Amino acid sequence: MASQEKKKNITWKEIKKQKVLIIWSLVLVIYGVIFYYLPLAGWAMAFQDYKPKNGLFHSAFVGMDKFKQLFSDASFIRVIRNTLGMGVINLIVTFVMAILFAILLNEVKSNGGKKTVQTISYLPHFLSWIIVTGILHDALSSTGIINELLLKFHILDQPLNFFAHPKFFWPIVAFANVWKETGWNAIIYLSAITAIDPSLYEAANMDGAGRWARIRYVTLPGIKPTIMILLLMNVGNVLNAGFEIQYLLGNGLVQSVSQTIDIYVLKWGISQNDFSIGTAAGIFKSFVSIVLIVIANQIAKKNGEERLF
Amino acid sequence: MKTKKILSVLLAAAMMSAMFTGCGGGDSAQTGTNADADADANANSGTQTGDSGNKEASGSGEIKEFTAFFAVPGSEINDDNEIQQMIAEKIGAKVKETWLTGQSAQEAVGTLIAGGEYPDFIDGGDGMAQLYDAGALVALDDYIDKYPNIKEFLTEEEWDRLRQDDGHIYWIQQFGNIYGEEKATTHNDEAFWIQTRVLEWAGYPEVHTMDQYFDLIESYNEANPAMEDGTTNIPYTILCDDWRYFCLENAPQFLDGYPNDGSCIVDPETLTIIDYNTTPTAKRYFQKLNEEFQKGIVDPESFTQTYDEYIAKLSTGRVLGMIDQWWDFAYTVNDSLKQQGLDVKGCNYVPLPITIDEGIKNQWHNSGGTLNVASGIAITTSCKDVEGAMQFINDLLDQEVHDLRFWGVKDVDYNVEESGEFSRTEDMRMQSSDTAYKASHACTYSYFPQYTGTSRDGVNAMKPENQPAEFYDSLSKNVQECFAAYGAETYVDMLGTSEAPGPWYPMYSYSNNMTTATEGGMAWTKMGEIKHEYLPKVVMASDFEGAWEEYMEVYNGCNPQAFVDEMQAELDRRMAEAAKYN
Amino acid sequence: MEKNKSGKIKTSVWDKVFVVCNTLFMVAFVIITLYPVLNTLAISLNDGTDALRGGIYLWPRKWTFKNYITVLQKDNLITGAYITVARTIIGTLLALVANAILAFIVSRKNFIFKRSLSLFWVVTMYVNGGMIPTFLLYKNLHLTNSFWVYVVPGMVSAFNMLVIRTYMAGIPDSLEESAQLDGAGYTTIFVKIISPLCKPVYATVALFVAVGQWNSWFDAMLYNRMSSHLTTLQYELMKLLSSVTNQGTSAEAMKNAAGTVTPTSVRAAATVLTMLPIICLYPFLQRYFVTGLTIGGVKE
């Protein structure tokens, strides 16, 4: 695939041959320009002291002031750390869990059992964060089930208030993400697994491959393109570690580790009527995302793996 | 497969048309001034079915329809709501109300302004100043005189306080307006609350200071560590969730005997701003909480519980006492206690007149309305019939319509005694709190101007909850007993009433609208952040002095003086305004 | 699977251990997953103020349908349901067609703009202009106060395109080449050869888009706030929730919102109602995931 980079073959003949493709991609590009790129004019807000009444074209230009304001604020730096930290942890654990779950579910022999488990597995996806955090609060409260169990097995001698300790916050968030999204994220892997040629499994069986070998040499390679592409995509998303869950689970005692960029923007931007600062933070996030994505893509390309573009 | 082809053709067509209109749109956006936005709004309102009614309808007996948006969350009523229809037939107009959903007020108002299209009526909540800045509102001064009910609604001085810096009035504050004699029954505001069973057990003692309050709770809890069914009591809990952490932080102003200015203390003698976060009383209060926390009196989950959990806790009747605003807990908790029969076991809350030391006059409850000049109902430039809109507000204040709004329909929602007094049966009371019934039947136009106090008939209260007999009947036996023991008839009597504070009041109407654009506003936001994080730490610390010192250091690091200065300037401005009337 | 015999002796012990462990894992997984869902169901069927006492696990203590009645009595719910179904069907079809076409184009190995076109779309995943500029754009396109704002703006998504593209990349080139030798153009190849093979991934993407469409409400609020005939189911539910979720900062807002149902119970009922259609729909889509097996057989 990589060897096919013959740039020279952009000939009239080739263009003519690909006429249909070009026309269609043109149509789609026009669509993309209108709906995704045109609103980027709004980025101008980050360089202005934007006031809704003046609109985009008549607000005062302030240059890089908003960015300076962001990066000179110690709490913004802290917020970046939190966002990155939670983003990376969430990315890794949700990824591993979804793949693991898909593979293990695929090993379940009973067809009925498989379907039932899968149908149940994606239900949490539809619970809103406010319900999920409510349940988490219940389970982790000092009279909740977790404390009860820990006391029973003498791991603790008095109930622990999990939400009062900053060190537990990131793990709790990661767990909540895993719990809510594992089944849903696994759908795409399961779909990829079902598309693997059964004859490959048969061949593996003929060779006397055990279960582990089948997973290792047939299933995993079969879903590798899917894994790689999703991994690449999500690398760009680490700064989108979230808003709702941290907002709902956070409290004064843990706010030094719980606040994400989005919460910061809400606090210092939107609720202060300052749309510019929110836009500046958004540009920063986009910038980091694209840099990460390009790096990851280059690495993938070097190793001859699937890549995004 | 054929359908797919057709669809893709449709798709292409849709995109092409989008493209062309897109280009055109881009041009007009470039010249997008206010005038342009107005023109757009005009063009668009023609397509809105709701708007078209109010253009030429006046006088023809047709019912005008207006639209309204309130940048606060609220319940929408059904389109075929009965009382809304009755009012519409009476006054010839109705309003379709929409409320804030899933956005902040500023965001909602921000998009409205960007789009240049507004509903006829608007209350922008925290975004009110933005609307004014954007020139979205119609100046009302010229109209007010023509509408007697509106004119009468506020005093000349109050109207002037609503004037913006260009000298015009753009909105009418709907609430806090008392007609005739005040009929305060519930203390709607903040207080130290305690369950009646605690007071009853102790023989209804006089409790005046913070120390006495906690002593009482401690000794009750020692004697009765659990409820009848074996659930252990939670002696004292503190709500600390998000903006509701006022339950933790603002007590020092009350303990020193000042009213709820919200963000600072105003010394009425010298007219200076005092920061209540750093007063000796503040330190004593938090030290007390710290002691009680170490003793296990303060709920260890105080600082991590959510609002929902807090309400659930209170609803079990386990919590002996807490500090909170009545409206923040009572509506839900009282219903729940009643359902479980816990109200007759003394689990209802009554307020106590607590101060830091004996002999300080408490100002937990003030008489007089609170005019929050920061927001109100306004008419927008998109409204085609400003006179009709004003007429609508005017008519809503008619006694007959006002009764329909808040009491409901005679013989259906309330009875009229021979003396002319309104009363409700238990069934009527139940019905009036039913959500479904409210949506299909009741229409209070709750964010339009309204009165509390006494009705124009001189007998009844403007709203049912302030009707003395009505109020007393709905109380549980235990609360009635408790009131009797203290010689009180209402919640307000438990605290005593203070005179209305000076004309500056309340200062929070200013601090709520501060933004990080000013130094003082920046300090104010930072102070909030710091307090949110450090106050729980201070209360939980094993070494209080050390923790307090650390807190003070960080606190002073965010420049509270800038905030105090800005508040002082506002106070001076308000006093100067008020001086014109003396 | 009789062919297992040869490896059976060696692996049987481990196999059994694995099966037992795996089953245990699945059971644990199901319990941990299902409990909160059932708990939500129980709370939704329990009296609101009674539920505040806590202690409700899998079974309601004080049965009531009041929460559901409150939700279902909402005005405009029928209109909302109608619009939601319409946007789900039309939106899913449009998105599927658009993404499939795009994926087809970028997965042609010799397409000359392959890389730049991919990049063009990948970038859209990580940038956005913010709420206000987007609002202005839609307004100028006359998408506000119209049904099309639900289905046109989010039609092409890079994520869905990439998912389909990855799948298409796994289809052997020989199929395309032999079709080209038979004189088939790209349109024919796309419609007749590639698409039938892509059913599993189409089903997956359709599910993703449909769920997104079904659940979205922000667009209804932002762009069609004043057009009550264009309201959606989820927006109506959100309005209900935000009126019972007492987030108002004033006494008036609290009084306005107070009632005999509580936020928790109404939220639970609304959640259950939201989940229901998707749960019903899923088995049908799941069938397509399974047919992936038979289709895979063509691959040689």
mmCIF file of N, CA and C in Angstrom, chain C residues 188-255:
data_model
loop_
_atom_site.group_PDB
_atom_site.id
_atom_site.type_symbol
_atom_site.label_atom_id
_atom_site.label_comp_id
_atom_site.label_asym_id
_atom_site.label_seq_id
_atom_site.Cartn_x
_atom_site.Cartn_y
_atom_site.Cartn_z
ATOM 1 N N THR C 188 -21.542 2.024 -10.377
ATOM 2 C CA THR C 188 -21.979 0.633 -10.343
ATOM 3 C C THR C 188 -21.204 -0.146 -9.287
ATOM 4 N N ILE C 189 -19.909 0.077 -9.240
ATOM 5 C CA ILE C 189 -19.093 -0.647 -8.257
ATOM 6 C C ILE C 189 -19.577 -0.348 -6.850
ATOM 7 N N PHE C 190 -19.853 0.946 -6.615
ATOM 8 C CA PHE C 190 -20.306 1.347 -5.282
ATOM 9 C C PHE C 190 -21.647 0.697 -4.936
ATOM 10 N N VAL C 191 -22.579 0.813 -5.854
ATOM 11 C CA VAL C 191 -23.939 0.364 -5.549
ATOM 12 C C VAL C 191 -24.049 -1.155 -5.585
ATOM 13 N N LYS C 192 -23.458 -1.765 -6.602
ATOM 14 C CA LYS C 192 -23.700 -3.196 -6.820
ATOM 15 C C LYS C 192 -22.702 -4.095 -6.128
ATOM 16 N N ILE C 193 -21.465 -3.623 -5.938
ATOM 17 C CA ILE C 193 -20.444 -4.543 -5.423
ATOM 18 C C ILE C 193 -20.035 -4.224 -3.988
ATOM 19 N N ILE C 194 -19.671 -2.978 -3.743
ATOM 20 C CA ILE C 194 -19.148 -2.657 -2.413
ATOM 21 C C ILE C 194 -20.260 -2.608 -1.362
ATOM 22 N N SER C 195 -21.320 -1.850 -1.660
ATOM 23 C CA SER C 195 -22.361 -1.653 -0.647
ATOM 24 C C SER C 195 -22.952 -2.957 -0.104
ATOM 25 N N PRO C 196 -23.297 -3.930 -0.971
ATOM 26 C CA PRO C 196 -23.851 -5.163 -0.409
ATOM 27 C C PRO C 196 -22.894 -5.843 0.575
ATOM 28 N N LEU C 197 -21.604 -5.667 0.351
ATOM 29 C CA LEU C 197 -20.637 -6.289 1.254
ATOM 30 C C LEU C 197 -20.507 -5.526 2.574
ATOM 31 N N CYS C 198 -21.006 -4.310 2.560
ATOM 32 C CA CYS C 198 -20.783 -3.440 3.713
ATOM 33 C C CYS C 198 -21.944 -3.426 4.704
ATOM 34 N N LYS C 199 -22.873 -4.344 4.504
ATOM 35 C CA LYS C 199 -24.053 -4.314 5.373
ATOM 36 C C LYS C 199 -23.705 -4.252 6.867
ATOM 37 N N PRO C 200 -22.778 -5.049 7.369
ATOM 38 C CA PRO C 200 -22.523 -4.985 8.818
ATOM 39 C C PRO C 200 -22.087 -3.591 9.258
ATOM 40 N N VAL C 201 -21.203 -2.987 8.495
ATOM 41 C CA VAL C 201 -20.711 -1.680 8.923
ATOM 42 C C VAL C 201 -21.783 -0.620 8.706
ATOM 43 N N TYR C 202 -22.575 -0.767 7.663
ATOM 44 C CA TYR C 202 -23.695 0.160 7.481
ATOM 45 C C TYR C 202 -24.644 0.074 8.671
ATOM 46 N N ALA C 203 -24.884 -1.155 9.109
ATOM 47 C CA ALA C 203 -25.780 -1.322 10.262
ATOM 48 C C ALA C 203 -25.204 -0.649 11.496
ATOM 49 N N THR C 204 -23.907 -0.816 11.689
ATOM 50 C CA THR C 204 -23.267 -0.195 12.850
ATOM 51 C C THR C 204 -23.393 1.324 12.793
ATOM 52 N N VAL C 205 -23.045 1.883 11.652
ATOM 53 C CA VAL C 205 -23.104 3.333 11.521
ATOM 54 C C VAL C 205 -24.545 3.830 11.634
ATOM 55 N N ALA C 206 -25.471 3.082 11.030
ATOM 56 C CA ALA C 206 -26.875 3.474 11.131
ATOM 57 C C ALA C 206 -27.299 3.526 12.594
ATOM 58 N N LEU C 207 -26.840 2.557 13.358
ATOM 59 C CA LEU C 207 -27.186 2.553 14.778
ATOM 60 C C LEU C 207 -26.621 3.794 15.469
ATOM 61 N N PHE C 208 -25.358 4.081 15.190
ATOM 62 C CA PHE C 208 -24.741 5.257 15.813
ATOM 63 C C PHE C 208 -25.502 6.536 15.464
ATOM 64 N N VAL C 209 -25.786 6.692 14.182
ATOM 65 C CA VAL C 209 -26.465 7.918 13.757
ATOM 66 C C VAL C 209 -27.874 7.972 14.340
ATOM 67 N N ALA C 210 -28.569 6.837 14.276
ATOM 68 C CA ALA C 210 -29.948 6.820 14.750
ATOM 69 C C ALA C 210 -30.016 7.169 16.232
ATOM 70 N N VAL C 211 -29.114 6.604 17.015
ATOM 71 C CA VAL C 211 -29.115 6.911 18.443
ATOM 72 C C VAL C 211 -28.833 8.398 18.673
ATOM 73 N N GLY C 212 -27.870 8.903 17.922
ATOM 74 C CA GLY C 212 -27.559 10.323 18.039
ATOM 75 C C GLY C 212 -28.760 11.196 17.708
ATOM 76 N N GLN C 213 -29.419 10.857 16.613
ATOM 77 C CA GLN C 213 -30.603 11.613 16.196
ATOM 78 C C GLN C 213 -31.707 11.509 17.241
ATOM 79 N N TRP C 214 -31.904 10.301 17.699
ATOM 80 C CA TRP C 214 -32.986 10.060 18.656
ATOM 81 C C TRP C 214 -32.785 10.877 19.925
ATOM 82 N N ASN C 215 -31.551 10.960 20.365
ATOM 83 C CA ASN C 215 -31.278 11.586 21.654
ATOM 84 C C ASN C 215 -31.056 13.089 21.605
ATOM 85 N N SER C 216 -30.888 13.664 20.434
ATOM 86 C CA SER C 216 -30.444 15.054 20.461
ATOM 87 C C SER C 216 -31.605 16.010 20.707
ATOM 88 N N TRP C 217 -31.314 17.050 21.419
ATOM 89 C CA TRP C 217 -32.343 18.025 21.760
ATOM 90 C C TRP C 217 -31.793 19.441 21.698
ATOM 91 N N PHE C 218 -30.452 19.553 21.745
ATOM 92 C CA PHE C 218 -29.859 20.879 21.827
ATOM 93 C C PHE C 218 -30.200 21.695 20.590
ATOM 94 N N ASP C 219 -30.174 21.035 19.426
ATOM 95 C CA ASP C 219 -30.484 21.749 18.186
ATOM 96 C C ASP C 219 -31.934 22.246 18.180
ATOM 97 N N ALA C 220 -32.815 21.422 18.725
ATOM 98 C CA ALA C 220 -34.219 21.850 18.773
ATOM 99 C C ALA C 220 -34.359 23.104 19.625
ATOM 100 N N MET C 221 -33.635 23.133 20.738
ATOM 101 C CA MET C 221 -33.738 24.276 21.618
ATOM 102 C C MET C 221 -33.110 25.518 21.008
ATOM 103 N N LEU C 222 -31.927 25.318 20.409
ATOM 104 C CA LEU C 222 -31.168 26.462 19.928
ATOM 105 C C LEU C 222 -31.794 27.087 18.683
ATOM 106 N N TYR C 223 -32.202 26.239 17.751
ATOM 107 C CA TYR C 223 -32.602 26.772 16.451
ATOM 108 C C TYR C 223 -34.110 26.849 16.265
ATOM 109 N N ASN C 224 -34.854 26.035 16.992
ATOM 110 C CA ASN C 224 -36.304 26.017 16.769
ATOM 111 C C ASN C 224 -37.088 26.306 18.038
ATOM 112 N N ARG C 225 -36.496 27.116 18.910
ATOM 113 C CA ARG C 225 -37.116 27.349 20.197
ATOM 114 C C ARG C 225 -38.548 27.867 20.072
ATOM 115 N N MET C 226 -38.756 28.760 19.102
ATOM 116 C CA MET C 226 -40.061 29.393 19.000
ATOM 117 C C MET C 226 -41.017 28.659 18.044
ATOM 118 N N SER C 227 -40.556 27.567 17.445
ATOM 119 C CA SER C 227 -41.437 26.827 16.537
ATOM 120 C C SER C 227 -41.894 25.542 17.213
ATOM 121 N N SER C 228 -42.989 25.638 17.926
ATOM 122 C CA SER C 228 -43.373 24.479 18.729
ATOM 123 C C SER C 228 -43.820 23.301 17.860
ATOM 124 N N HIS C 229 -44.114 23.549 16.580
ATOM 125 C CA HIS C 229 -44.481 22.412 15.733
ATOM 126 C C HIS C 229 -43.257 21.630 15.292
ATOM 127 N N LEU C 230 -42.065 22.121 15.603
ATOM 128 C CA LEU C 230 -40.837 21.416 15.219
ATOM 129 C C LEU C 230 -40.088 20.867 16.430
ATOM 130 N N THR C 231 -40.773 20.827 17.548
ATOM 131 C CA THR C 231 -40.120 20.364 18.762
ATOM 132 C C THR C 231 -39.801 18.875 18.663
ATOM 133 N N THR C 232 -38.855 18.416 19.460
ATOM 134 C CA THR C 232 -38.556 16.983 19.433
ATOM 135 C C THR C 232 -38.840 16.368 20.802
ATOM 136 N N LEU C 233 -38.960 15.065 20.786
ATOM 137 C CA LEU C 233 -39.282 14.326 21.995
ATOM 138 C C LEU C 233 -38.296 14.644 23.118
ATOM 139 N N GLN C 234 -37.019 14.571 22.787
ATOM 140 C CA GLN C 234 -36.009 14.757 23.821
ATOM 141 C C GLN C 234 -36.005 16.185 24.344
ATOM 142 N N TYR C 235 -36.315 17.123 23.487
ATOM 143 C CA TYR C 235 -36.363 18.506 23.949
ATOM 144 C C TYR C 235 -37.515 18.680 24.923
ATOM 145 N N GLU C 236 -38.643 18.069 24.616
ATOM 146 C CA GLU C 236 -39.776 18.159 25.536
ATOM 147 C C GLU C 236 -39.411 17.536 26.886
ATOM 148 N N LEU C 237 -38.724 16.401 26.833
ATOM 149 C CA LEU C 237 -38.307 15.755 28.084
ATOM 150 C C LEU C 237 -37.316 16.637 28.845
ATOM 151 N N MET C 238 -36.403 17.244 28.104
ATOM 152 C CA MET C 238 -35.426 18.115 28.753
ATOM 153 C C MET C 238 -36.096 19.290 29.437
ATOM 154 N N LYS C 239 -37.118 19.844 28.756
ATOM 155 C CA LYS C 239 -37.814 20.981 29.346
ATOM 156 C C LYS C 239 -38.473 20.558 30.656
ATOM 157 N N LEU C 240 -39.051 19.373 30.607
ATOM 158 C CA LEU C 240 -39.700 18.859 31.804
ATOM 159 C C LEU C 240 -38.676 18.681 32.919
ATOM 160 N N LEU C 241 -37.547 18.082 32.550
ATOM 161 C CA LEU C 241 -36.517 17.827 33.559
ATOM 162 C C LEU C 241 -35.969 19.112 34.142
ATOM 163 N N SER C 242 -35.700 20.079 33.271
ATOM 164 C CA SER C 242 -35.085 21.274 33.826
ATOM 165 C C SER C 242 -36.095 22.064 34.645
ATOM 166 N N SER C 243 -37.393 21.807 34.429
ATOM 167 C CA SER C 243 -38.349 22.499 35.293
ATOM 168 C C SER C 243 -38.489 21.795 36.641
ATOM 169 N N VAL C 244 -38.279 20.479 36.679
ATOM 170 C CA VAL C 244 -38.347 19.827 37.989
ATOM 171 C C VAL C 244 -36.990 19.770 38.676
ATOM 172 N N THR C 245 -35.925 19.892 37.913
ATOM 173 C CA THR C 245 -34.605 19.956 38.537
ATOM 174 C C THR C 245 -34.432 21.371 39.038
ATOM 175 N N ASN C 246 -34.441 21.510 40.323
ATOM 176 C CA ASN C 246 -34.526 22.858 40.874
ATOM 177 C C ASN C 246 -33.204 23.585 40.810
ATOM 178 N N GLN C 247 -32.861 24.052 39.643
ATOM 179 C CA GLN C 247 -31.583 24.738 39.531
ATOM 180 C C GLN C 247 -31.749 26.255 39.552
ATOM 181 N N GLY C 248 -32.976 26.671 39.748
ATOM 182 C CA GLY C 248 -33.234 28.110 39.768
ATOM 183 C C GLY C 248 -32.569 28.738 40.970
ATOM 184 N N THR C 249 -32.138 29.973 40.819
ATOM 185 C CA THR C 249 -31.425 30.594 41.914
ATOM 186 C C THR C 249 -32.349 31.452 42.761
ATOM 187 N N SER C 250 -33.635 31.368 42.533
ATOM 188 C CA SER C 250 -34.495 32.248 43.301
ATOM 189 C C SER C 250 -35.673 31.490 43.883
ATOM 190 N N ALA C 251 -36.260 32.090 44.876
ATOM 191 C CA ALA C 251 -37.418 31.489 45.516
ATOM 192 C C ALA C 251 -38.533 31.273 44.499
ATOM 193 N N GLU C 252 -38.686 32.226 43.587
ATOM 194 C CA GLU C 252 -39.771 32.120 42.612
ATOM 195 C C GLU C 252 -39.589 30.906 41.723
ATOM 196 N N ALA C 253 -38.343 30.702 41.288
ATOM 197 C CA ALA C 253 -38.086 29.569 40.418
ATOM 198 C C ALA C 253 -38.367 28.265 41.148
ATOM 199 N N MET C 254 -38.003 28.205 42.421
ATOM 200 C CA MET C 254 -38.222 26.987 43.186
ATOM 201 C C MET C 254 -39.708 26.721 43.347
ATOM 202 N N LYS C 255 -40.463 27.753 43.653
ATOM 203 C CA LYS C 255 -41.882 27.596 43.867
ATOM 204 C C LYS C 255 -42.549 27.172 42.574
#
